[in-house]
Amino acid sequence: MTILVVDDEPDIVELVRFHLEREGYEVVSTGEGRDALEKARNLLPDAIILDLMLPGMSGLEVCRLLRQQDRTSHIPILMLTAKSEETDVVVGLELGADDYITKPFSPRILLARLKAVLKRTHPPEGRSDEPIVVGELVIDPHRYSVRVRGREVILSATEFAILSFLARNPGWVFSRQQIIDAVKGEDYPVTERAVDVQILSIRKKLGDARDYIQTVRGVGYRLQPV
């Protein structure tokens, strides 16, 4: 798999490159936002590790533009940031990033997060790839596509994982923590507010089917036709 690493700090790039290549990944890197966009469009990497603090075009802007373009909208994005404020993380997730990690970071944790994102977008062999149909919503795990009344809906990797999880269990109510555990794995260090951000984004993208995702006050979320 090819990973695009975007960071303007050469030491960080080389550290990430060393650990990724040791795990068998092919690494392409750049320190500029505009060059990252070009490389992403041309190479279509399996994932992007993206620093938010870049010269010229910020990582957040890069993320936004990647998600707006059909050719790159499906690529998983793992944010790297020196900022620990919750607002920066929320903004990144709202723009379509799939995960985040703050600097300084452990290479082992970075690899674990990356593998988790790739696992969601590249299901293991033997897993059922039959389309999931709920009302007018059709989710195709094999093609990694979502359609509402025939209209294609572009979701990030995490959004797709959340929607698929809810759709595989229509009518069942899940707490935010249960959703995190199912999509990210148990003991994953992420706030429950991040789930609300992802759900809000999914609803916006579903359009006519937005009301399929229902909030159960004091409990969590469920998916069922209305």
Short mmCIF file of C-alpha atoms in Angstrom, two decimals:
data_model
loop_
_atom_site.label_atom_id
_atom_site.label_comp_id
_atom_site.label_asym_id
_atom_site.label_seq_id
_atom_site.Cartn_x
_atom_site.Cartn_y
_atom_site.Cartn_z
CA MET A 1 0.00 0.00 0.00
CA THR A 2 1.10 3.55 -0.72
CA ILE A 3 0.90 6.21 1.99
CA LEU A 4 1.20 9.93 1.27
CA VAL A 5 2.89 11.75 4.16
CA VAL A 6 2.37 15.53 4.22
CA ASP A 7 4.49 17.46 6.74
CA ASP A 8 6.89 20.39 6.43
CA GLU A 9 9.20 19.07 9.16
CA PRO A 10 11.83 16.81 7.50
CA ASP A 11 12.61 15.03 10.78
CA ILE A 12 8.96 14.07 11.22
CA VAL A 13 8.71 12.88 7.63
CA GLU A 14 11.80 10.70 7.95
CA LEU A 15 10.62 9.27 11.27
CA VAL A 16 7.26 8.34 9.78
CA ARG A 17 8.88 7.04 6.58
CA PHE A 18 11.27 4.78 8.51
CA HIS A 19 8.49 3.11 10.50
CA LEU A 20 6.06 2.82 7.58
CA GLU A 21 8.65 1.33 5.21
CA ARG A 22 9.69 -1.12 7.91
CA GLU A 23 6.08 -2.32 7.92
CA GLY A 24 6.12 -2.76 4.15
CA TYR A 25 4.35 0.42 3.04
CA GLU A 26 5.51 2.52 0.13
CA VAL A 27 5.89 6.17 1.20
CA VAL A 28 5.52 9.32 -0.87
CA SER A 29 6.05 12.64 0.91
CA THR A 30 5.73 16.38 0.49
CA GLY A 31 5.87 19.43 2.73
CA GLU A 32 3.44 21.63 0.80
CA GLY A 33 -0.34 21.60 0.68
CA ARG A 34 -0.74 22.27 -3.05
CA ASP A 35 1.79 19.59 -3.92
CA ALA A 36 -0.09 17.21 -1.63
CA LEU A 37 -3.27 17.82 -3.62
CA GLU A 38 -1.49 17.10 -6.89
CA LYS A 39 0.16 13.94 -5.59
CA ALA A 40 -3.13 12.71 -4.13
CA ARG A 41 -4.93 13.22 -7.45
CA ASN A 42 -2.21 11.55 -9.50
CA LEU A 43 -1.17 8.70 -7.21
CA LEU A 44 -4.45 7.93 -5.41
CA PRO A 45 -2.64 6.67 -2.28
CA ASP A 46 -4.27 4.15 0.04
CA ALA A 47 -4.14 6.70 2.88
CA ILE A 48 -2.83 10.19 3.68
CA ILE A 49 -1.06 11.26 6.86
CA LEU A 50 -1.66 15.01 6.87
CA ASP A 51 -0.16 17.67 9.14
CA LEU A 52 -2.55 20.55 9.82
CA MET A 53 0.14 23.22 10.18
CA LEU A 54 1.56 23.65 6.67
CA PRO A 55 3.03 26.73 4.95
CA GLY A 56 0.77 28.39 2.40
CA MET A 57 -2.24 26.09 2.21
CA SER A 58 -3.16 24.59 5.58
CA GLY A 59 -3.81 20.92 6.15
CA LEU A 60 -7.45 21.69 6.91
CA GLU A 61 -7.83 23.31 3.49
CA VAL A 62 -6.12 20.35 1.85
CA CYS A 63 -8.53 18.01 3.63
CA ARG A 64 -11.53 20.07 2.53
CA LEU A 65 -10.46 20.09 -1.12
CA LEU A 66 -9.67 16.38 -1.16
CA ARG A 67 -13.13 15.58 0.17
CA GLN A 68 -14.82 17.81 -2.43
CA GLN A 69 -13.31 15.98 -5.40
CA ASP A 70 -14.74 12.63 -6.49
CA ARG A 71 -11.31 11.29 -7.42
CA THR A 72 -9.89 11.73 -3.90
CA SER A 73 -12.96 11.86 -1.65
CA HIS A 74 -12.64 8.21 -0.59
CA ILE A 75 -8.98 8.32 0.52
CA PRO A 76 -8.62 7.90 4.32
CA ILE A 77 -7.00 10.89 6.03
CA LEU A 78 -5.16 10.72 9.34
CA MET A 79 -4.49 14.19 10.75
CA LEU A 80 -1.25 15.10 12.49
CA THR A 81 -1.33 18.20 14.63
CA ALA A 82 0.74 19.91 17.31
CA LYS A 83 -2.47 21.45 18.61
CA SER A 84 -4.37 19.62 21.30
CA GLU A 85 -7.42 21.91 21.41
CA GLU A 86 -10.66 20.03 20.85
CA THR A 87 -11.85 22.66 18.36
CA ASP A 88 -9.05 21.84 15.90
CA VAL A 89 -9.88 18.16 16.05
CA VAL A 90 -13.60 18.82 15.57
CA VAL A 91 -12.98 21.07 12.57
CA GLY A 92 -10.81 18.41 10.96
CA LEU A 93 -13.43 15.73 11.51
CA GLU A 94 -16.16 17.99 10.16
CA LEU A 95 -14.10 18.46 7.00
CA GLY A 96 -13.93 14.71 6.53
CA ALA A 97 -10.75 13.51 8.23
CA ASP A 98 -11.01 9.93 9.49
CA ASP A 99 -8.77 10.11 12.53
CA TYR A 100 -6.20 12.28 14.28
CA ILE A 101 -3.09 12.07 16.40
CA THR A 102 -1.32 14.88 18.24
CA LYS A 103 2.41 15.63 18.26
CA PRO A 104 4.59 14.43 19.84
CA PHE A 105 3.35 10.94 19.03
CA SER A 106 4.47 7.36 19.41
CA PRO A 107 5.27 5.70 16.04
CA ARG A 108 3.59 2.55 17.34
CA ILE A 109 0.37 4.45 18.00
CA LEU A 110 0.56 6.12 14.59
CA LEU A 111 0.94 2.72 12.92
CA ALA A 112 -1.96 1.29 14.92
CA ARG A 113 -4.23 4.18 13.93
CA LEU A 114 -3.19 3.89 10.29
CA LYS A 115 -3.80 0.13 10.21
CA ALA A 116 -7.23 0.65 11.79
CA VAL A 117 -8.20 3.17 9.10
CA LEU A 118 -6.92 0.90 6.31
CA LYS A 119 -8.76 -2.08 7.78
CA ARG A 120 -12.03 -0.17 7.57
CA THR A 121 -11.45 0.71 3.91
CA HIS A 122 -9.93 -2.64 2.87
CA PRO A 123 -12.08 -5.37 4.48
CA PRO A 124 -10.39 -8.75 5.04
CA GLU A 125 -11.04 -11.62 2.66
CA GLY A 126 -14.06 -13.73 3.54
CA ARG A 127 -16.14 -10.88 4.90
CA SER A 128 -19.65 -10.63 3.46
CA ASP A 129 -19.78 -8.04 0.72
CA GLU A 130 -23.50 -8.28 0.05
CA PRO A 131 -25.16 -4.85 -0.33
CA ILE A 132 -27.02 -3.62 2.73
CA VAL A 133 -30.48 -2.25 1.91
CA VAL A 134 -32.44 -0.17 4.42
CA GLY A 135 -35.44 1.58 2.88
CA GLU A 136 -34.12 3.66 0.00
CA LEU A 137 -30.57 3.47 1.30
CA VAL A 138 -28.17 1.00 -0.38
CA ILE A 139 -24.69 0.39 1.02
CA ASP A 140 -22.28 -1.70 -1.05
CA PRO A 141 -19.24 -2.74 1.07
CA HIS A 142 -17.49 -4.31 -1.94
CA ARG A 143 -17.71 -1.16 -4.06
CA TYR A 144 -17.40 1.06 -1.00
CA SER A 145 -20.42 3.05 -2.18
CA VAL A 146 -23.60 4.50 -0.71
CA ARG A 147 -26.69 5.43 -2.71
CA VAL A 148 -29.98 7.09 -1.81
CA ARG A 149 -32.66 6.69 -4.51
CA GLY A 150 -29.85 6.00 -6.97
CA ARG A 151 -27.88 9.11 -6.01
CA GLU A 152 -24.32 8.41 -4.93
CA VAL A 153 -23.32 9.72 -1.51
CA ILE A 154 -19.62 10.38 -0.89
CA LEU A 155 -18.55 9.51 2.67
CA SER A 156 -15.22 9.46 4.46
CA ALA A 157 -13.90 6.09 5.66
CA THR A 158 -15.10 6.68 9.23
CA GLU A 159 -18.49 7.94 8.11
CA PHE A 160 -18.89 4.87 5.89
CA ALA A 161 -17.94 2.58 8.79
CA ILE A 162 -20.45 4.22 11.15
CA LEU A 163 -23.29 4.14 8.62
CA SER A 164 -22.53 0.50 7.72
CA PHE A 165 -22.50 -0.51 11.38
CA LEU A 166 -25.87 1.11 12.05
CA ALA A 167 -27.33 -0.27 8.80
CA ARG A 168 -26.28 -3.84 9.64
CA ASN A 169 -28.35 -3.51 12.81
CA PRO A 170 -31.46 -1.54 11.72
CA GLY A 171 -33.72 -0.43 14.56
CA TRP A 172 -31.15 -1.17 17.24
CA VAL A 173 -30.09 1.72 19.46
CA PHE A 174 -26.37 2.13 20.12
CA SER A 175 -24.65 4.46 22.56
CA ARG A 176 -21.87 6.72 21.31
CA GLN A 177 -19.33 4.55 23.09
CA GLN A 178 -20.70 1.40 21.44
CA ILE A 179 -20.35 3.06 18.06
CA ILE A 180 -16.76 4.05 18.86
CA ASP A 181 -15.95 0.50 20.01
CA ALA A 182 -17.49 -1.04 16.87
CA VAL A 183 -15.84 1.31 14.41
CA LYS A 184 -12.53 2.15 16.08
CA GLY A 185 -12.00 -0.69 18.54
CA GLU A 186 -12.27 -0.85 22.32
CA ASP A 187 -10.31 1.55 24.53
CA TYR A 188 -9.89 3.98 21.64
CA PRO A 189 -9.00 7.49 22.94
CA VAL A 190 -11.66 9.63 21.28
CA THR A 191 -14.38 11.82 22.76
CA GLU A 192 -18.05 10.91 22.33
CA ARG A 193 -18.56 14.36 20.83
CA ALA A 194 -16.59 13.16 17.81
CA VAL A 195 -19.40 10.68 17.11
CA ASP A 196 -21.93 13.52 17.08
CA VAL A 197 -19.77 15.38 14.56
CA GLN A 198 -19.61 12.36 12.27
CA ILE A 199 -23.36 11.68 12.56
CA LEU A 200 -24.14 15.31 11.71
CA SER A 201 -21.96 15.09 8.61
CA ILE A 202 -23.55 11.78 7.51
CA ARG A 203 -27.04 13.23 7.88
CA LYS A 204 -26.16 16.23 5.73
CA LYS A 205 -24.81 13.99 2.98
CA LEU A 206 -27.75 11.56 3.04
CA GLY A 207 -30.15 14.32 2.00
CA ASP A 208 -33.64 12.82 1.72
CA ALA A 209 -32.63 9.89 3.91
CA ARG A 210 -31.16 12.04 6.70
CA ASP A 211 -34.04 11.15 9.04
CA TYR A 212 -33.12 7.47 8.82
CA ILE A 213 -30.53 8.20 11.50
CA GLN A 214 -32.52 8.90 14.63
CA THR A 215 -31.34 10.31 17.94
CA VAL A 216 -32.60 8.52 21.03
CA ARG A 217 -32.24 11.03 23.82
CA GLY A 218 -30.06 9.91 26.67
CA VAL A 219 -29.00 6.75 24.82
CA GLY A 220 -27.49 7.25 21.37
CA TYR A 221 -28.42 6.60 17.72
CA ARG A 222 -30.27 4.11 15.57
CA LEU A 223 -30.93 3.73 11.86
CA GLN A 224 -34.31 2.81 10.42
CA PRO A 225 -36.60 4.04 7.63
CA VAL A 226 -39.18 6.65 8.65
#
